[in-house]
CSV table of C-alpha atoms in Angstrom, one decimal:
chain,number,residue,atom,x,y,z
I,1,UNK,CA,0.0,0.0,0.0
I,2,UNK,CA,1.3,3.4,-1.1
I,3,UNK,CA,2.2,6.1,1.4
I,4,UNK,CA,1.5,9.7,1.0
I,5,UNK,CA,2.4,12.7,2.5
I,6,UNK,CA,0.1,15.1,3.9
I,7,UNK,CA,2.3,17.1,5.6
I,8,UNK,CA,1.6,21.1,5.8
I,9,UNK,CA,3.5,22.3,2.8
I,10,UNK,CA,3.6,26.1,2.7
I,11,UNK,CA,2.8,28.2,-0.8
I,12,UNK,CA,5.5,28.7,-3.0
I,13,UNK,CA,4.1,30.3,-5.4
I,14,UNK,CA,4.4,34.2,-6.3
I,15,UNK,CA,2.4,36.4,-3.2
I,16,UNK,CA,0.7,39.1,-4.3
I,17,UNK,CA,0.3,42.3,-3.0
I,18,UNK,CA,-3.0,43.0,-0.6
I,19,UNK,CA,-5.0,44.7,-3.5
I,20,UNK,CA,-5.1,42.0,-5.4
I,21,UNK,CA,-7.2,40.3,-2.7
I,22,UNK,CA,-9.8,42.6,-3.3
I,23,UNK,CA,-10.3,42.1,-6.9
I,24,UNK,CA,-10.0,38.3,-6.3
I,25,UNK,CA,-13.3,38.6,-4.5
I,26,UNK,CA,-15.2,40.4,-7.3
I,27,UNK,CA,-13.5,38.4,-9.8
I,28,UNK,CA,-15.3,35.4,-8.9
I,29,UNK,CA,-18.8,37.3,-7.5
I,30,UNK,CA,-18.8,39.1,-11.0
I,31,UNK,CA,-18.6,35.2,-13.1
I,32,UNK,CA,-21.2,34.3,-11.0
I,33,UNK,CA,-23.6,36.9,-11.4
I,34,UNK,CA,-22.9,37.0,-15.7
I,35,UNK,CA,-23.9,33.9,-15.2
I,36,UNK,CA,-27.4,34.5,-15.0
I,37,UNK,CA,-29.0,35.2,-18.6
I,38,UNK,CA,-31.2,38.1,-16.7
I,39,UNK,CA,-28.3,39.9,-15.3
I,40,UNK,CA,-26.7,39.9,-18.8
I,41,UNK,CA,-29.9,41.4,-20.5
I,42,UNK,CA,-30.7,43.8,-18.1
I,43,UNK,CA,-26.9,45.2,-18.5
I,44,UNK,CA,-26.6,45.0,-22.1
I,45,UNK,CA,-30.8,46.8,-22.3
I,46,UNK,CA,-29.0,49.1,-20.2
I,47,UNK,CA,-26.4,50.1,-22.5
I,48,UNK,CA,-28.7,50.4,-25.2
I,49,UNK,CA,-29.8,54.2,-24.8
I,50,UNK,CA,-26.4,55.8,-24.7
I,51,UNK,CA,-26.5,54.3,-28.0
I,52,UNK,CA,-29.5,56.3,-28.9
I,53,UNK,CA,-27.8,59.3,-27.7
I,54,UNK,CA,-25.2,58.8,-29.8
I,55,UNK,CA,-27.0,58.9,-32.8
I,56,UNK,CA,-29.2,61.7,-31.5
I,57,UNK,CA,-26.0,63.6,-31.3
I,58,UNK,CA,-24.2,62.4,-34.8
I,59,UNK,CA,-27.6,63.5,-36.5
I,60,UNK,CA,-27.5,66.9,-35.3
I,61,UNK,CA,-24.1,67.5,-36.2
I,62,UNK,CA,-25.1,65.8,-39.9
I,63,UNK,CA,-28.5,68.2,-40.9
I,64,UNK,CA,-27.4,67.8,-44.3
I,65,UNK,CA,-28.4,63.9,-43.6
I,66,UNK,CA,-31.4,65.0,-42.4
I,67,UNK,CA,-32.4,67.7,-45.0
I,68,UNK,CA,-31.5,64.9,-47.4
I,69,UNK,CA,-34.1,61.9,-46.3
I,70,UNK,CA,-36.9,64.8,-45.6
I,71,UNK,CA,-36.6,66.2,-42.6
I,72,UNK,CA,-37.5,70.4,-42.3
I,73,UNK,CA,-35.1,71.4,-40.0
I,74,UNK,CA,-33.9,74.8,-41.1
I,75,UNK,CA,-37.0,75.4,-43.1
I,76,UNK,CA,-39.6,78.7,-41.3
I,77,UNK,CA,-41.3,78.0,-38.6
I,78,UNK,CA,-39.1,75.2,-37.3
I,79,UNK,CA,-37.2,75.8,-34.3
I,80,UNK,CA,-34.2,75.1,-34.7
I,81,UNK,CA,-33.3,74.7,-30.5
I,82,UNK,CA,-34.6,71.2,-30.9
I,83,UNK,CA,-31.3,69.9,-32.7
I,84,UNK,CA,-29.1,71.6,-30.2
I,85,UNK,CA,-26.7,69.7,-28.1
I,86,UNK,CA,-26.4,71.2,-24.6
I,87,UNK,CA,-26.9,70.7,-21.0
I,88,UNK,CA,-30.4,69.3,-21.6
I,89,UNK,CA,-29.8,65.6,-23.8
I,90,UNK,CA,-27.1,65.0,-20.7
I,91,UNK,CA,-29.4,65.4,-18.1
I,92,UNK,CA,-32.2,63.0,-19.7
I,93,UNK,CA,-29.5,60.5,-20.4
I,94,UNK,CA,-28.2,60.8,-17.0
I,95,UNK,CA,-32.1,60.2,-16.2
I,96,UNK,CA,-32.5,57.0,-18.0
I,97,UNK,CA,-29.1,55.8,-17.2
I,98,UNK,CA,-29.6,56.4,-13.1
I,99,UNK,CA,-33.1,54.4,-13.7
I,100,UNK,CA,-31.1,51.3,-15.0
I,101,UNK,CA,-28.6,51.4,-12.6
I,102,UNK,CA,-31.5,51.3,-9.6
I,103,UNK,CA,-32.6,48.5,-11.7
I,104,UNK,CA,-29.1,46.7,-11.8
I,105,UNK,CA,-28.2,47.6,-8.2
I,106,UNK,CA,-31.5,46.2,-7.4
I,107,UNK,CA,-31.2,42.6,-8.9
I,108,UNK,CA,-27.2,42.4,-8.1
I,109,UNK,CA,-27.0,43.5,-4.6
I,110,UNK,CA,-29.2,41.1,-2.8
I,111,UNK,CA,-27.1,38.3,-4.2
I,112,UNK,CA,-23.5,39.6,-3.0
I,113,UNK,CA,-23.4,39.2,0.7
I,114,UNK,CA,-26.9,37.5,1.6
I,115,UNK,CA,-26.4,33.7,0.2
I,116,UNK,CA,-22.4,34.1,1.8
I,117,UNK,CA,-24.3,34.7,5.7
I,118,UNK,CA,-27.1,31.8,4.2
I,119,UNK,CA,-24.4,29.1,4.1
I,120,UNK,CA,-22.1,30.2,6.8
I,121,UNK,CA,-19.4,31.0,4.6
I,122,UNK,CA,-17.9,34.0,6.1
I,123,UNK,CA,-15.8,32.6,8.4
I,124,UNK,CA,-13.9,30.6,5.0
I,125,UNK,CA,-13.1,34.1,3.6
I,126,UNK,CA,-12.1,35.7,6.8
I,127,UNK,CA,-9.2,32.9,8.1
I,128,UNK,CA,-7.5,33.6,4.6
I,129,UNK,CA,-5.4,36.4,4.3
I,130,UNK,CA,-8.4,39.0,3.7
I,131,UNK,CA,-9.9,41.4,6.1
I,132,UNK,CA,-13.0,42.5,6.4
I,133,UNK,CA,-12.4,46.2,4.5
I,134,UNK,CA,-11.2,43.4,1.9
I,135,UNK,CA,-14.8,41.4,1.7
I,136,UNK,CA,-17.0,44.8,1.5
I,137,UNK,CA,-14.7,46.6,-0.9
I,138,UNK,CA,-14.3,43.6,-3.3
I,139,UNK,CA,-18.2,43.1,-2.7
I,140,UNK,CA,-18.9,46.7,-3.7
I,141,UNK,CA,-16.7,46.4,-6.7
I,142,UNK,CA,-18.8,43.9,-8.1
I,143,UNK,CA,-21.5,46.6,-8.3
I,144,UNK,CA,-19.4,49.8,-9.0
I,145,UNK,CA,-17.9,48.3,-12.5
I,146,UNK,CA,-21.4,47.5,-14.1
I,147,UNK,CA,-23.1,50.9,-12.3
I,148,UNK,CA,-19.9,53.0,-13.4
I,149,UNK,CA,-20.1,50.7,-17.2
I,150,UNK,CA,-23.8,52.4,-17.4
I,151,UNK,CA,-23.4,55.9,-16.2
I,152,UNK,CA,-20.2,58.2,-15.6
I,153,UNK,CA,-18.3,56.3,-18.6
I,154,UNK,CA,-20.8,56.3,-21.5
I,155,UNK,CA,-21.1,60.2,-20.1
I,156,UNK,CA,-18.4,61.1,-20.8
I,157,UNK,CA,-18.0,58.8,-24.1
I,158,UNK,CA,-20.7,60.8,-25.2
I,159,UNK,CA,-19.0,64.2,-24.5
I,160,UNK,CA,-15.8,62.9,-26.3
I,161,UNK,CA,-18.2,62.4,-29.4
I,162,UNK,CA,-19.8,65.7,-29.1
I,163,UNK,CA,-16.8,67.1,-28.8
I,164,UNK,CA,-15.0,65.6,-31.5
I,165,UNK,CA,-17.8,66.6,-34.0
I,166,UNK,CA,-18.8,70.1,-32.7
I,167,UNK,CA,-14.9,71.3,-31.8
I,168,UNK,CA,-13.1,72.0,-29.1
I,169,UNK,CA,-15.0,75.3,-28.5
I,170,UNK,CA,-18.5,73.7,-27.5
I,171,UNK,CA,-16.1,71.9,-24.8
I,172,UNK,CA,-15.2,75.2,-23.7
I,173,UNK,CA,-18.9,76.7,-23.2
I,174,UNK,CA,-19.9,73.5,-21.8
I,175,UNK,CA,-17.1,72.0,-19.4
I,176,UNK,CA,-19.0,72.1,-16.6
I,177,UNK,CA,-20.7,68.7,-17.9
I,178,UNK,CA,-18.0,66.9,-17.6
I,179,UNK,CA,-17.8,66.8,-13.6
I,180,UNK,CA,-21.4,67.2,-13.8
I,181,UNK,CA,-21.7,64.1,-15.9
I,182,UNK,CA,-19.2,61.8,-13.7
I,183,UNK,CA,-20.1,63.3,-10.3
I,184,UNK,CA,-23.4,63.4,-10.3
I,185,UNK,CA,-22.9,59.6,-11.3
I,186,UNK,CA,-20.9,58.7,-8.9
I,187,UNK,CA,-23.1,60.4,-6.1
I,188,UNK,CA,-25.8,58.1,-6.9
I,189,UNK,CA,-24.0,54.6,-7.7
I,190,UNK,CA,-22.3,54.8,-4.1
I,191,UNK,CA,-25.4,55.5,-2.9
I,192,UNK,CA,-27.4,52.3,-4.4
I,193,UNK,CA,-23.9,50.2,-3.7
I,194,UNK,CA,-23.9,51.0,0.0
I,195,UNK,CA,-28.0,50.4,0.4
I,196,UNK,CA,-27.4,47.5,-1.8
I,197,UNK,CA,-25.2,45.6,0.0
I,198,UNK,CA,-26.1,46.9,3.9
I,199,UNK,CA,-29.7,45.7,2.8
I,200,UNK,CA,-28.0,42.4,1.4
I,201,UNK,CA,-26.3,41.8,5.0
I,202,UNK,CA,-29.4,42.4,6.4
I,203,UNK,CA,-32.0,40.6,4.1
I,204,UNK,CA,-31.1,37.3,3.8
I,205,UNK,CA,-34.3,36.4,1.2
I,206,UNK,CA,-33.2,37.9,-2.2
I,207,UNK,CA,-37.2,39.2,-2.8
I,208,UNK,CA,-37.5,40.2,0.5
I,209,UNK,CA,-34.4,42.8,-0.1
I,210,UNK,CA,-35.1,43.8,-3.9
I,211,UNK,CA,-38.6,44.9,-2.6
I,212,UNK,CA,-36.7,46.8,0.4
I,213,UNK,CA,-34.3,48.4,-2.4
I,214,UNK,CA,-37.6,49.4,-4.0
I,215,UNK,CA,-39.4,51.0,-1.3
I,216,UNK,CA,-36.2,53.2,-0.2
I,217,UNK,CA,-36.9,55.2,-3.2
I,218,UNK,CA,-40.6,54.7,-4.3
């Protein structure tokens, strides 16, 4: 009969640093959650209007392309204010955009932290080398890269594009949007991440805490 050791044999591999920890966490949260077909359609619906937007602002940079398939846009009695890229098409796609992320927040976060306190499994991340700080942060990142995927950075995306068609010098009259466009995002994705997962550690029934998510801001 064979003999084996199983002896303690310590790692020998390459130790990395302590922020790797963190992303090791949302690395493995984020495969599970893509892993539902609902997750993945709500994100990619999600990205859909900042697609709109897009074209909303190519075409209104193009009226020749619009004078060309029929539409009166310098004609009289057109106002002309309508094809105008300002302050206002940002604030409705920062509407629409803080709408899915509620959405998105709401169906992640009650999977992050409750089934981990369901099965007891706390104590198996905490006696490795990670921390507590380590567990919420990499938690949080889970839903700060899809929230920040559908706000702030097709924002500013967006701005690039205007930019880059209108010139430097609408940039220049509008610059405020740009911390308008990634603060005001950021103000409201910490918010739903922090409810999110508090209400997660709380809840332990997913349902239970999407409807509490719900009736925070209904």
């Amino acid at each position: 009969m064979p003999v084996y050791d199983h002896r303690y044999r310590g790692w020998s591999g390459e130790r990395r640093s302590g922020r790797f920890r963190i992303w090791t966490v949302a690395r493995f949260a984020l495969g599970d959650l893509w892993k539902s077909r609902l997750a993945l359609l709500l994100f990619i619906v999600a990205l859909l209007p900042p697609l709109f937007f897009a074209g909303m602002i190519y075409l209104a940079s193009n009226v020749e392309m619009l004078t060309a398939v029929g539409f009166n846009v310098v004609g009289p009695g057109v106002d002309a204010s309508w094809m105008a890229i300002d302050k206002e098409p940002f604030f409705w796609f920062l509407v629409w955009q803080s709408s899915f992320a509620f959405f998105l927040s709401a169906f992640i976060g009650p999977t992050l932290v409750a089934p981990d306190l369901a099965h007891n499994a706390l104590p198996l991340f905490l006696s490795r080398p990670l921390s507590r700080s380590d567990y919420i942060l990499g938690k949080l990142l889970v839903l700060l890269l899809p929230l920040s995927a559908v706000t702030w950075i097709p924002g500013l995306l967006l701005l690039g594009l205007q930019t880059s068609l209108a010139g430097t010098g609408w940039l220049g009259e509008h610059w405020r949007l740009v911390p308008a466009v990634v603060f005001g995002s950021w103000i409201w994705i910490l918010l739903l991440a922090v409810l999110a997962i508090a209400i997660s550690a709380w809840v332990k029934w997913r349902p239970v805490a999407t409807g509490m998510l719900f009736s925070i801001f209904i």
